[in-house]
């Protein structure tokens, strides 16, 4: 029941953001974003697992109030996780050999600053947040389904990228960035593991 309510809340929030385009459609770009997340699990500050590559896929909406500033938001799926720890940090099950896959629905908010006002190629930087809800966690090697320690996760994002203007109304966007979760996703003996990731993504956007 809690899972269904959380998913409905995320969908309603994403629908509200899309609905705001009615009054300001000329300033909005809408599109899709896909890419890869290179994720690992972090135990405290000293230990981290091997990295795994996971898919990310979102519907995105970008509001452009000025030539230099924009506000991007999106709703979709992000895969995270991690492999074995070199220092044999065990899961709460006692296993020290595992490859974890964690799956999330997420809504992200990303204010952007563009270095060039009007050009075919525009570099930008951004700092934002990703609000994620865990929908599944599994040990891929053993086939075990795992329980989240915290299903809700606030993720801090630092992003850089390039916008390429294909036509008057169409753009391609390349992004690379770093994400650090603030909640402990999975239990280990006496503590928990954070999801941390680097990612690369490509967006296709069309002006409304």
XYZ file of N, CA and C in Angstrom:
624
model
N 0.828 -1.203 0.000
C 0.000 0.000 0.000
C 0.865 1.258 0.000
N 1.937 1.262 0.831
C 2.823 2.415 0.887
C 3.540 2.607 -0.453
N 3.934 1.495 -1.075
C 4.612 1.567 -2.371
C 3.697 2.179 -3.418
N 2.441 1.748 -3.455
C 1.479 2.277 -4.425
C 1.251 3.763 -4.211
N 1.130 4.185 -2.955
C 0.918 5.607 -2.646
C 2.112 6.449 -3.068
N 3.322 5.957 -2.830
C 4.536 6.698 -3.212
C 4.640 6.850 -4.723
N 4.350 5.772 -5.449
C 4.402 5.834 -6.916
C 3.368 6.814 -7.448
N 2.145 6.779 -6.881
C 1.091 7.707 -7.297
C 1.490 9.155 -7.035
N 2.173 9.401 -5.897
C 2.626 10.758 -5.568
C 3.644 11.259 -6.581
N 4.603 10.409 -6.962
C 5.602 10.794 -7.962
C 4.956 11.087 -9.307
N 3.988 10.260 -9.711
C 3.312 10.457 -10.991
C 2.501 11.754 -10.983
N 1.807 12.036 -9.876
C 1.023 13.268 -9.767
C 1.914 14.496 -9.817
N 3.076 14.435 -9.161
C 4.010 15.556 -9.181
C 4.534 15.802 -10.587
N 4.883 14.717 -11.295
C 5.361 14.856 -12.669
C 4.264 15.424 -13.573
N 3.008 15.000 -13.350
C 1.883 15.502 -14.143
C 1.655 16.987 -13.897
N 1.826 17.416 -12.656
C 1.683 18.832 -12.325
C 2.721 19.674 -13.058
N 3.959 19.188 -13.100
C 5.016 19.919 -13.797
C 4.719 20.037 -15.285
N 4.188 18.976 -15.868
C 3.835 19.029 -17.286
C 2.665 19.979 -17.534
N 1.737 20.032 -16.586
C 0.561 20.884 -16.746
C 0.903 22.366 -16.757
N 2.013 22.756 -16.143
C 2.402 24.166 -16.102
C 2.796 24.712 -17.481
N 2.976 23.846 -18.453
C 3.342 24.296 -19.799
C 2.199 25.001 -20.523
N 0.995 24.890 -20.028
C -0.167 25.465 -20.711
C -0.024 26.979 -20.871
N 0.446 27.656 -19.800
C 0.548 29.114 -19.827
C 1.857 29.640 -20.416
N 2.908 28.819 -20.439
C 4.223 29.306 -20.847
C 4.865 28.395 -21.895
N 4.089 27.920 -22.836
C 4.561 26.875 -23.746
C 5.757 27.299 -24.590
N 5.883 28.591 -24.945
C 6.991 29.024 -25.789
C 8.341 28.896 -25.092
N 8.351 28.823 -23.797
C 9.606 28.767 -23.049
C 9.963 27.349 -22.609
N 9.223 26.357 -23.060
C 9.447 24.994 -22.610
C 9.972 24.096 -23.724
N 10.894 23.211 -23.342
C 11.339 22.109 -24.195
C 10.940 20.811 -23.505
N 10.458 19.851 -24.278
C 10.067 18.562 -23.724
C 10.782 17.460 -24.494
N 11.130 16.370 -23.814
C 11.848 15.317 -24.521
C 12.093 14.087 -23.674
N 13.057 13.294 -24.113
C 13.427 12.061 -23.409
C 14.926 12.064 -23.158
N 15.321 11.376 -22.100
C 16.735 11.273 -21.745
C 17.068 9.817 -21.409
N 18.173 9.337 -21.932
C 18.626 7.997 -21.598
C 20.146 7.996 -21.456
N 20.650 7.021 -20.728
C 22.093 6.969 -20.532
C 22.489 5.833 -19.622
N 23.725 5.882 -19.152
C 24.282 4.853 -18.282
C 24.739 5.455 -16.955
N 24.499 4.719 -15.894
C 24.976 5.081 -14.568
C 26.066 4.097 -14.157
N 27.222 4.622 -13.785
C 28.305 3.799 -13.225
C 28.224 3.954 -11.707
N 27.621 2.965 -11.079
C 27.246 3.083 -9.679
C 28.079 2.164 -8.792
N 28.278 2.605 -7.549
C 28.905 1.741 -6.555
C 28.275 2.006 -5.193
N 28.420 1.058 -4.297
C 27.930 1.190 -2.939
C 29.077 1.638 -2.041
N 28.779 2.570 -1.174
C 29.803 3.115 -0.295
C 29.458 2.827 1.161
N 30.431 2.306 1.887
C 30.274 1.967 3.299
C 31.121 2.946 4.104
N 30.466 3.872 4.809
C 31.202 4.932 5.488
C 31.896 5.809 4.461
N 33.065 6.321 4.775
C 33.814 7.162 3.849
C 35.044 6.452 3.283
N 35.386 5.294 3.855
C 36.655 4.656 3.501
C 36.515 3.491 2.522
N 35.333 2.887 2.424
C 35.184 1.667 1.635
C 34.155 1.856 0.528
N 34.458 1.326 -0.640
C 33.488 1.329 -1.725
C 33.580 0.032 -2.516
N 32.434 -0.350 -3.099
C 32.364 -1.599 -3.843
C 32.863 -1.409 -5.275
N 32.923 -2.506 -6.015
C 33.189 -2.429 -7.444
C 32.004 -1.748 -8.131
N 32.263 -1.130 -9.276
C 31.216 -0.401 -9.991
C 30.424 -1.331 -10.913
N 29.150 -0.995 -11.106
C 28.306 -1.687 -12.076
C 27.676 -0.642 -12.994
N 27.367 -1.013 -14.230
C 26.727 -0.123 -15.197
C 25.237 -0.417 -15.248
N 24.412 0.627 -15.085
C 22.960 0.473 -15.078
C 22.315 1.506 -15.999
N 21.114 1.193 -16.449
C 20.354 2.071 -17.337
C 19.678 3.194 -16.557
N 19.533 4.364 -17.205
C 18.694 5.450 -16.707
C 17.826 5.942 -17.863
N 16.565 6.237 -17.586
C 15.607 6.634 -18.624
C 14.565 7.560 -18.008
N 14.375 8.747 -18.622
C 13.447 9.730 -18.060
C 12.746 10.525 -19.152
N 11.543 10.986 -18.833
C 10.878 12.038 -19.597
C 11.297 13.356 -18.966
N 11.700 14.339 -19.792
C 12.249 15.583 -19.247
C 11.481 16.798 -19.767
N 11.479 17.830 -18.940
C 10.832 19.097 -19.262
C 11.765 20.215 -18.817
N 12.084 21.148 -19.724
C 13.003 22.231 -19.390
C 12.337 23.592 -19.616
N 12.349 24.400 -18.574
C 11.806 25.760 -18.622
C 12.950 26.737 -18.820
N 12.811 27.652 -19.786
C 13.874 28.596 -20.153
C 13.430 30.031 -19.908
N 13.562 30.532 -18.673
C 13.112 31.895 -18.380
C 14.028 32.979 -18.932
N 15.315 32.632 -19.209
C 16.247 33.619 -19.741
C 17.260 32.920 -20.639
N 18.147 33.711 -21.251
C 19.125 33.162 -22.182
C 20.207 32.337 -21.486
N 20.486 32.652 -20.233
C 21.551 31.940 -19.524
C 21.036 30.883 -18.538
N 19.837 31.076 -18.012
C 19.329 30.186 -16.981
C 18.176 29.336 -17.491
N 18.150 28.085 -17.042
C 17.010 27.211 -17.323
C 16.780 26.296 -16.124
N 15.636 25.638 -16.132
C 15.232 24.797 -15.013
C 14.703 23.491 -15.597
N 15.464 22.416 -15.412
C 15.064 21.123 -15.965
C 14.532 20.209 -14.873
N 13.454 19.511 -15.197
C 12.925 18.497 -14.298
C 12.577 17.261 -15.114
N 12.529 16.117 -14.445
C 12.233 14.888 -15.155
C 11.681 13.828 -14.228
N 11.057 12.827 -14.838
C 10.493 11.707 -14.095
C 10.848 10.424 -14.828
N 11.360 9.421 -14.092
C 11.705 8.193 -14.784
C 12.324 7.138 -13.884
N 13.190 6.333 -14.488
C 13.803 5.175 -13.838
C 15.323 5.336 -13.802
N 15.915 4.934 -12.684
C 17.376 4.882 -12.565
C 17.767 3.554 -11.910
N 18.713 2.864 -12.537
C 19.283 1.666 -11.933
C 20.598 2.003 -11.250
N 20.787 1.484 -10.044
C 22.028 1.693 -9.306
C 22.499 0.358 -8.738
N 23.518 0.387 -7.885
C 23.987 -0.834 -7.253
C 25.487 -0.845 -7.085
N 26.047 -2.065 -6.923
C 27.482 -2.204 -6.738
C 27.882 -3.661 -6.620
N 29.190 -3.916 -6.754
C 29.708 -5.277 -6.677
C 30.379 -5.563 -5.351
N 31.257 -6.554 -5.349
C 31.934 -6.980 -4.119
C 32.785 -5.856 -3.526
N 32.923 -5.874 -2.214
C 33.851 -4.992 -1.517
C 35.203 -5.687 -1.393
N 36.257 -4.973 -1.697
C 37.603 -5.542 -1.570
C 37.952 -5.900 -0.128
N 37.342 -5.159 0.798
C 37.655 -5.392 2.212
C 36.636 -6.308 2.886
N 35.826 -6.997 2.067
C 34.892 -7.996 2.584
C 33.917 -7.432 3.624
N 33.295 -6.308 3.285
C 32.244 -5.767 4.147
C 30.985 -6.599 3.913
N 30.475 -7.304 4.911
C 29.351 -8.208 4.680
C 27.993 -7.510 4.670
N 27.069 -8.060 3.894
C 25.675 -7.667 4.006
C 25.120 -8.165 5.338
N 23.905 -7.704 5.684
C 23.291 -8.177 6.923
C 23.014 -9.677 6.866
N 22.992 -10.262 5.645
C 22.795 -11.701 5.508
C 24.069 -12.477 5.829
N 25.215 -11.787 5.920
C 26.479 -12.443 6.176
C 27.297 -12.679 4.928
N 26.715 -12.414 3.747
C 27.426 -12.645 2.492
C 28.442 -11.531 2.234
N 29.635 -11.898 1.755
C 30.645 -10.916 1.375
C 30.907 -10.927 -0.133
N 30.258 -11.842 -0.854
C 30.403 -11.907 -2.309
C 29.026 -11.699 -2.934
N 28.867 -10.559 -3.570
C 27.546 -10.234 -4.108
C 27.663 -9.169 -5.184
N 26.635 -9.051 -6.001
C 26.529 -7.982 -6.986
C 25.105 -7.458 -6.912
N 24.955 -6.293 -6.315
C 23.641 -5.750 -5.996
C 23.098 -4.898 -7.139
N 21.809 -5.052 -7.414
C 21.084 -4.196 -8.353
C 19.963 -3.516 -7.574
N 19.986 -2.184 -7.498
C 18.898 -1.428 -6.880
C 18.189 -0.614 -7.951
N 16.863 -0.607 -7.916
C 16.041 0.067 -8.925
C 15.203 1.154 -8.277
N 15.130 2.310 -8.956
C 14.439 3.468 -8.388
C 13.545 4.156 -9.427
N 12.395 4.663 -8.959
C 11.656 5.694 -9.672
C 12.123 7.023 -9.098
N 12.252 8.035 -9.968
C 12.808 9.287 -9.460
C 12.214 10.513 -10.135
N 12.247 11.601 -9.408
C 11.948 12.934 -9.933
C 13.165 13.798 -9.640
N 13.731 14.448 -10.673
C 14.890 15.309 -10.422
C 14.596 16.747 -10.799
N 15.275 17.656 -10.124
C 15.162 19.094 -10.358
C 16.572 19.634 -10.536
N 16.818 20.317 -11.667
C 18.186 20.679 -12.025
C 18.241 22.097 -12.613
N 18.549 23.111 -11.802
C 18.782 24.460 -12.341
C 20.102 24.485 -13.119
N 20.084 25.110 -14.308
C 21.271 25.131 -15.165
C 21.726 26.554 -15.450
N 23.039 26.715 -15.546
C 23.622 27.981 -15.984
C 24.382 27.744 -17.282
N 24.033 28.511 -18.339
C 24.669 28.378 -19.649
C 25.718 29.481 -19.820
N 26.915 29.098 -20.245
C 28.011 30.052 -20.387
C 27.837 30.962 -21.604
N 27.109 30.491 -22.616
C 26.891 31.259 -23.841
C 25.394 31.471 -24.019
N 24.994 32.707 -24.318
C 23.569 33.022 -24.432
C 22.928 32.380 -25.653
N 23.433 32.684 -26.819
C 22.839 32.182 -28.061
C 23.930 31.620 -28.955
N 23.894 30.319 -29.204
C 24.881 29.679 -30.072
C 24.392 28.283 -30.423
N 25.009 27.711 -31.434
C 24.647 26.353 -31.834
C 25.111 25.329 -30.800
N 26.241 25.631 -30.138
C 26.794 24.751 -29.110
C 26.932 25.545 -27.814
N 26.239 25.104 -26.761
C 26.195 25.852 -25.505
C 26.586 24.972 -24.320
N 27.745 25.208 -23.708
C 28.115 24.469 -22.503
C 27.348 24.984 -21.280
N 27.121 24.102 -20.313
C 26.400 24.497 -19.105
C 26.895 23.687 -17.905
N 26.596 24.202 -16.727
C 26.809 23.475 -15.477
C 25.506 23.521 -14.684
N 25.364 22.592 -13.743
C 24.120 22.534 -12.966
C 24.366 21.844 -11.632
N 23.628 22.274 -10.623
C 23.586 21.625 -9.324
C 22.124 21.393 -8.975
N 21.789 20.177 -8.537
C 20.395 19.909 -8.255
C 20.197 18.719 -7.341
N 18.950 18.241 -7.320
C 18.570 17.134 -6.443
C 17.742 16.117 -7.211
N 17.818 14.886 -6.737
C 17.080 13.771 -7.300
C 16.323 13.105 -6.154
N 14.995 13.080 -6.260
C 14.173 12.456 -5.227
C 13.771 11.063 -5.714
N 14.317 10.031 -5.065
C 14.159 8.663 -5.564
C 13.385 7.792 -4.582
N 12.684 6.798 -5.161
C 11.953 5.824 -4.357
C 12.333 4.423 -4.826
N 12.853 3.601 -3.924
C 13.310 2.263 -4.279
C 12.169 1.310 -4.571
N 12.219 0.651 -5.727
C 11.163 -0.291 -6.113
C 11.682 -1.731 -6.166
N 12.990 -1.923 -6.014
C 13.510 -3.280 -6.033
C 14.991 -3.320 -5.741
N 15.428 -4.385 -5.052
C 16.849 -4.606 -4.770
C 17.106 -6.103 -4.799
N 18.140 -6.503 -5.520
C 18.397 -7.933 -5.689
C 19.893 -8.207 -5.768
N 20.283 -9.330 -5.197
C 21.633 -9.844 -5.365
C 21.638 -10.658 -6.657
N 22.241 -10.111 -7.708
C 22.195 -10.726 -9.033
C 22.849 -12.107 -9.054
N 23.963 -12.260 -8.357
C 24.683 -13.530 -8.387
C 23.948 -14.633 -7.634
N 23.376 -14.309 -6.495
C 22.721 -15.310 -5.648
C 21.227 -15.429 -5.919
N 20.642 -14.393 -6.586
C 19.215 -14.419 -6.870
C 18.344 -14.007 -5.704
N 18.936 -13.495 -4.626
C 18.175 -13.112 -3.431
C 17.557 -11.732 -3.610
N 16.317 -11.587 -3.177
C 15.678 -10.274 -3.112
C 16.023 -9.644 -1.764
N 16.474 -8.396 -1.790
C 16.920 -7.705 -0.577
C 15.934 -6.616 -0.177
N 15.929 -6.289 1.093
C 15.084 -5.213 1.600
C 15.891 -3.927 1.710
N 15.262 -2.817 1.303
C 15.897 -1.518 1.474
C 15.930 -1.151 2.955
N 17.002 -0.489 3.350
C 17.020 0.121 4.682
C 16.178 1.389 4.644
N 16.372 2.201 3.581
C 15.580 3.410 3.357
C 15.140 3.420 1.898
N 13.831 3.328 1.657
C 13.338 3.340 0.278
C 13.395 4.741 -0.324
N 13.131 5.759 0.482
C 13.189 7.134 -0.009
C 14.630 7.635 0.070
N 15.055 8.307 -0.994
C 16.445 8.753 -1.054
C 16.522 10.138 -1.690
N 17.192 11.058 -1.010
C 17.502 12.368 -1.578
C 18.922 12.300 -2.126
N 19.069 12.534 -3.438
C 20.364 12.403 -4.107
C 20.837 13.782 -4.560
N 22.055 14.149 -4.213
C 22.643 15.423 -4.631
C 23.352 15.225 -5.966
N 23.179 16.186 -6.883
C 23.690 16.060 -8.247
C 24.588 17.238 -8.626
N 25.705 16.942 -9.289
C 26.564 17.960 -9.906
C 26.753 17.548 -11.360
N 26.424 18.453 -12.296
C 26.324 18.086 -13.714
C 27.019 19.116 -14.601
N 27.621 18.644 -15.670
C 28.138 19.494 -16.734
C 27.707 18.930 -18.065
N 27.574 19.793 -19.077
C 27.124 19.267 -20.352
C 27.183 20.261 -21.492
N 26.725 19.811 -22.652
C 26.681 20.608 -23.880
C 25.321 20.467 -24.544
N 24.778 21.606 -24.987
C 23.557 21.593 -25.788
C 23.927 21.866 -27.246
N 23.419 21.025 -28.126
C 23.670 21.194 -29.555
C 22.345 21.474 -30.254
N 22.233 22.622 -30.892
C 21.001 23.025 -31.546
C 20.932 22.422 -32.949
N 20.054 21.455 -33.141
C 19.899 20.800 -34.442
C 19.123 21.684 -35.403
N 18.030 22.273 -34.889
C 17.194 23.174 -35.683
C 16.624 24.225 -34.749
N 15.740 25.048 -35.256
C 15.156 26.114 -34.460
C 14.413 25.574 -33.243
N 13.812 24.389 -33.388
C 12.975 23.846 -32.319
C 13.491 22.553 -31.697
N 14.661 22.079 -32.128
C 15.148 20.772 -31.675
C 16.581 20.857 -31.168
N 16.848 20.206 -30.032
C 18.202 20.182 -29.477
C 18.582 18.773 -29.017
N 19.881 18.493 -29.113
C 20.473 17.322 -28.473
C 21.307 17.811 -27.301
N 21.300 17.058 -26.231
C 22.035 17.492 -25.043
C 22.852 16.325 -24.475
N 24.121 16.590 -24.211
C 25.014 15.601 -23.621
C 25.308 16.022 -22.182
N 25.141 15.085 -21.247
C 25.380 15.372 -19.833
C 26.321 14.350 -19.214
N 27.119 14.815 -18.287
C 27.909 13.930 -17.439
C 27.866 14.481 -16.037
N 27.855 13.607 -15.041
C 27.749 14.143 -13.700
C 28.032 13.142 -12.597
N 27.852 13.633 -11.376
C 28.112 12.869 -10.158
C 26.867 12.924 -9.285
N 26.495 11.777 -8.707
C 25.346 11.700 -7.813
C 25.765 11.046 -6.488
N 25.353 11.663 -5.388
C 25.640 11.101 -4.065
C 24.336 11.023 -3.269
N 23.963 9.795 -2.914
C 22.762 9.593 -2.119
C 23.014 10.000 -0.670
N 21.954 10.417 0.008
C 22.070 10.810 1.412
C 21.464 9.774 2.356
N 20.730 8.794 1.812
C 20.121 7.750 2.643
C 20.879 6.431 2.493
N 20.893 5.648 3.548
C 21.534 4.334 3.509
C 20.572 3.342 2.864
N 20.925 2.881 1.661
C 20.005 2.063 0.878
C 19.882 0.643 1.406
N 21.021 0.026 1.739
C 21.026 -1.382 2.131
C 21.714 -1.574 3.478
N 21.285 -2.590 4.183
C 21.865 -2.884 5.484
C 23.151 -3.702 5.343
N 24.101 -3.387 6.173
C 25.257 -4.259 6.386
C 25.403 -4.426 7.896
N 26.335 -5.240 8.301
C 26.531 -5.480 9.733
C 26.862 -4.172 10.437
N 26.005 -3.743 11.347
C 26.166 -2.566 12.209
C 26.098 -1.224 11.478
N 25.815 -1.214 10.164
C 25.777 0.069 9.462
C 24.968 -0.065 8.174
N 25.200 0.853 7.205
C 24.470 0.806 5.943
C 25.329 1.278 4.789
N 24.824 1.076 3.568
C 25.558 1.428 2.358
C 24.823 2.525 1.591
N 25.587 3.507 1.120
C 25.054 4.570 0.288
C 25.268 4.224 -1.191
N 24.326 4.642 -2.042
C 24.536 4.582 -3.483
C 25.278 5.835 -3.930
N 26.339 5.657 -4.688
C 27.094 6.766 -5.273
C 27.333 6.438 -6.739
N 27.326 7.459 -7.611
C 27.407 7.144 -9.040
C 27.976 8.296 -9.859
N 28.579 7.923 -10.997
C 28.860 8.840 -12.091
C 27.942 8.437 -13.244
N 27.512 9.405 -14.037
C 26.590 9.050 -15.109
C 26.870 9.856 -16.377
N 26.410 9.288 -17.495
C 26.457 9.935 -18.802
C 25.086 9.774 -19.443
N 24.557 10.849 -20.014
C 23.208 10.806 -20.561
C 23.087 11.648 -21.827
N 22.161 11.248 -22.686
C 21.849 11.959 -23.921
C 20.356 12.298 -23.913
N 20.033 13.569 -24.198
C 18.645 14.012 -24.244
C 18.295 14.515 -25.644
N 17.068 14.211 -26.058
C 16.490 14.767 -27.289
C 15.300 15.601 -26.870
N 15.317 16.903 -27.248
C 14.268 17.822 -26.801
C 13.647 18.583 -27.954
N 12.346 18.848 -27.825
C 11.590 19.585 -28.843
C 10.896 20.745 -28.162
N 10.980 21.935 -28.769
C 10.314 23.119 -28.219
C 8.811 22.993 -28.422
N 8.067 23.333 -27.367
C 6.591 23.278 -27.448
C 6.033 24.482 -28.186
